CSV table of C-alpha atoms in Angstrom, one decimal:
chain,number,residue,atom,x,y,z
Y,10,MET,CA,0.0,0.0,0.0
Y,11,PRO,CA,2.8,2.5,0.6
Y,12,GLY,CA,3.8,2.2,-3.0
Y,13,LEU,CA,0.3,2.8,-4.2
Y,14,LEU,CA,-0.1,5.8,-1.8
Y,15,ARG,CA,3.3,7.2,-3.1
Y,16,GLY,CA,2.1,6.9,-6.7
Y,17,VAL,CA,-1.2,8.6,-6.0
Y,18,ALA,CA,0.6,11.4,-4.1
Y,19,ARG,CA,3.1,11.9,-6.9
Y,20,THR,CA,0.3,12.1,-9.4
Y,21,ALA,CA,-1.6,14.7,-7.3
Y,22,VAL,CA,1.6,16.8,-7.0
Y,23,VAL,CA,2.2,16.6,-10.7
Y,24,ALA,CA,-1.4,17.4,-11.6
Y,25,GLY,CA,-1.5,20.3,-9.1
Y,26,THR,CA,1.7,21.7,-10.5
Y,27,ALA,CA,0.5,21.4,-14.0
Y,28,THR,CA,-2.8,23.1,-13.1
Y,29,ALA,CA,-1.0,26.0,-11.4
Y,30,VAL,CA,1.4,26.5,-14.3
Y,31,SER,CA,-1.5,26.3,-16.8
Y,32,ASN,CA,-3.5,28.9,-14.9
Y,33,ARG,CA,-0.5,31.2,-14.7
Y,34,VAL,CA,0.1,30.9,-18.4
Y,35,SER,CA,-3.6,31.6,-19.1
Y,36,ARG,CA,-3.6,34.7,-16.9
Y,37,ARG,CA,-0.4,36.0,-18.6
Y,38,GLN,CA,-1.8,35.4,-22.1
Y,39,ALA,CA,-5.1,37.0,-21.2
Y,40,GLY,CA,-3.2,40.0,-19.9
Y,41,ARG,CA,-1.2,40.3,-23.1
Y,42,TRP,CA,-4.4,40.0,-25.2
Y,43,ALA,CA,-6.1,42.7,-23.1
Y,44,ALA,CA,-3.0,45.0,-23.6
Y,45,GLN,CA,-3.1,44.4,-27.3
Y,46,ASP,CA,-6.8,45.1,-27.4
Y,47,ASP,CA,-6.3,48.4,-25.5
Y,48,GLN,CA,-3.4,49.4,-27.8
Y,49,ALA,CA,-5.5,48.6,-30.9
Y,50,ALA,CA,-8.4,50.6,-29.5
Y,51,ALA,CA,-6.1,53.5,-28.8
Y,52,GLN,CA,-4.6,53.4,-32.3
Y,53,GLN,CA,-8.1,53.2,-33.9
Y,54,GLN,CA,-9.3,56.1,-31.8
Y,55,TYR,CA,-6.4,58.3,-33.0
Y,56,ALA,CA,-6.7,57.1,-36.6
Y,57,GLN,CA,-10.3,58.3,-36.8
Y,58,PRO,CA,-10.6,61.8,-38.3
Y,59,PRO,CA,-11.5,64.5,-35.8
Y,60,GLN,CA,-15.2,65.2,-35.4
Y,61,ARG,CA,-16.3,68.3,-37.1
Y,62,TYR,CA,-18.9,70.5,-35.5
Y,63,ALA,CA,-21.9,71.8,-37.4
Y,64,ALA,CA,-21.5,75.3,-38.7
Y,65,PRO,CA,-23.5,77.8,-36.7
Y,66,ALA,CA,-26.9,78.7,-38.2
Y,67,PRO,CA,-26.8,81.8,-40.3
Y,68,ALA,CA,-28.1,84.9,-38.6
Y,69,ALA,CA,-31.7,85.7,-39.3
Y,70,ALA,CA,-32.1,88.2,-42.1
Y,71,PRO,CA,-33.5,91.5,-40.8
Y,72,PRO,CA,-37.1,92.2,-41.9
Y,73,MET,CA,-37.3,93.7,-45.4
Y,74,ALA,CA,-38.6,97.1,-44.1
Y,75,ASP,CA,-35.6,97.6,-41.8
Y,76,ASP,CA,-33.2,96.6,-44.6
Y,77,MET,CA,-34.7,99.0,-47.0
Y,78,SER,CA,-34.7,101.9,-44.5
Y,79,SER,CA,-31.1,101.2,-43.7
Y,80,LYS,CA,-30.2,101.4,-47.4
Y,81,ILE,CA,-32.1,104.6,-47.7
Y,82,ASP,CA,-30.4,106.1,-44.7
Y,83,GLN,CA,-27.0,105.1,-46.2
Y,84,LEU,CA,-27.9,106.7,-49.5
Y,85,LYS,CA,-29.0,109.9,-47.8
Y,86,GLU,CA,-25.6,110.1,-46.0
Y,87,LEU,CA,-23.8,109.4,-49.2
Y,88,GLY,CA,-25.8,112.2,-51.0
Y,89,ALA,CA,-25.0,114.6,-48.3
Y,90,LEU,CA,-21.2,113.8,-48.6
Y,91,LYS,CA,-21.5,114.4,-52.3
Y,92,GLU,CA,-23.2,117.7,-51.9
Y,93,GLN,CA,-20.6,118.9,-49.4
Y,94,GLY,CA,-17.9,118.1,-52.0
Y,95,ILE,CA,-16.3,115.4,-50.0
Y,96,LEU,CA,-17.1,112.7,-52.6
Y,97,THR,CA,-16.5,113.0,-56.3
Y,98,GLU,CA,-19.2,111.8,-58.8
Y,99,ALA,CA,-17.2,108.6,-59.5
Y,100,GLU,CA,-16.9,107.8,-55.8
Y,101,PHE,CA,-20.6,108.5,-55.2
Y,102,ALA,CA,-21.6,106.2,-58.1
Y,103,GLU,CA,-19.3,103.4,-56.8
Y,104,GLN,CA,-20.6,103.6,-53.2
Y,105,LYS,CA,-24.1,103.9,-54.4
Y,106,SER,CA,-23.9,100.7,-56.5
Y,107,ARG,CA,-22.2,98.9,-53.5
Y,108,ILE,CA,-25.1,99.8,-51.2
Y,109,LEU,CA,-27.7,98.9,-53.7
Y,110,SER,CA,-26.1,95.5,-54.5
Y,111,THR,CA,-26.2,94.3,-50.9
């Protein structure tokens, strides 16, 4: 019986050692895979183009009456400058066409 007990004990030690080594190898491999996954995720994150934000909505156009009165006021000021001799006829015509084209 001592020979049989010795054989069983040796088998248990070998099996226990093999299990411990196998578990350690599995944990190390899982750690390596996790590190590779983290590294791949980081590379993919940096490889993606940056997100672009939507352009702000254009400002609401002023009501037509306000726009027209503003142009009229600008033309009156322009006419006054021409009458005072500050603007030449060519400058007056250029500024007038600029105001009317906007």
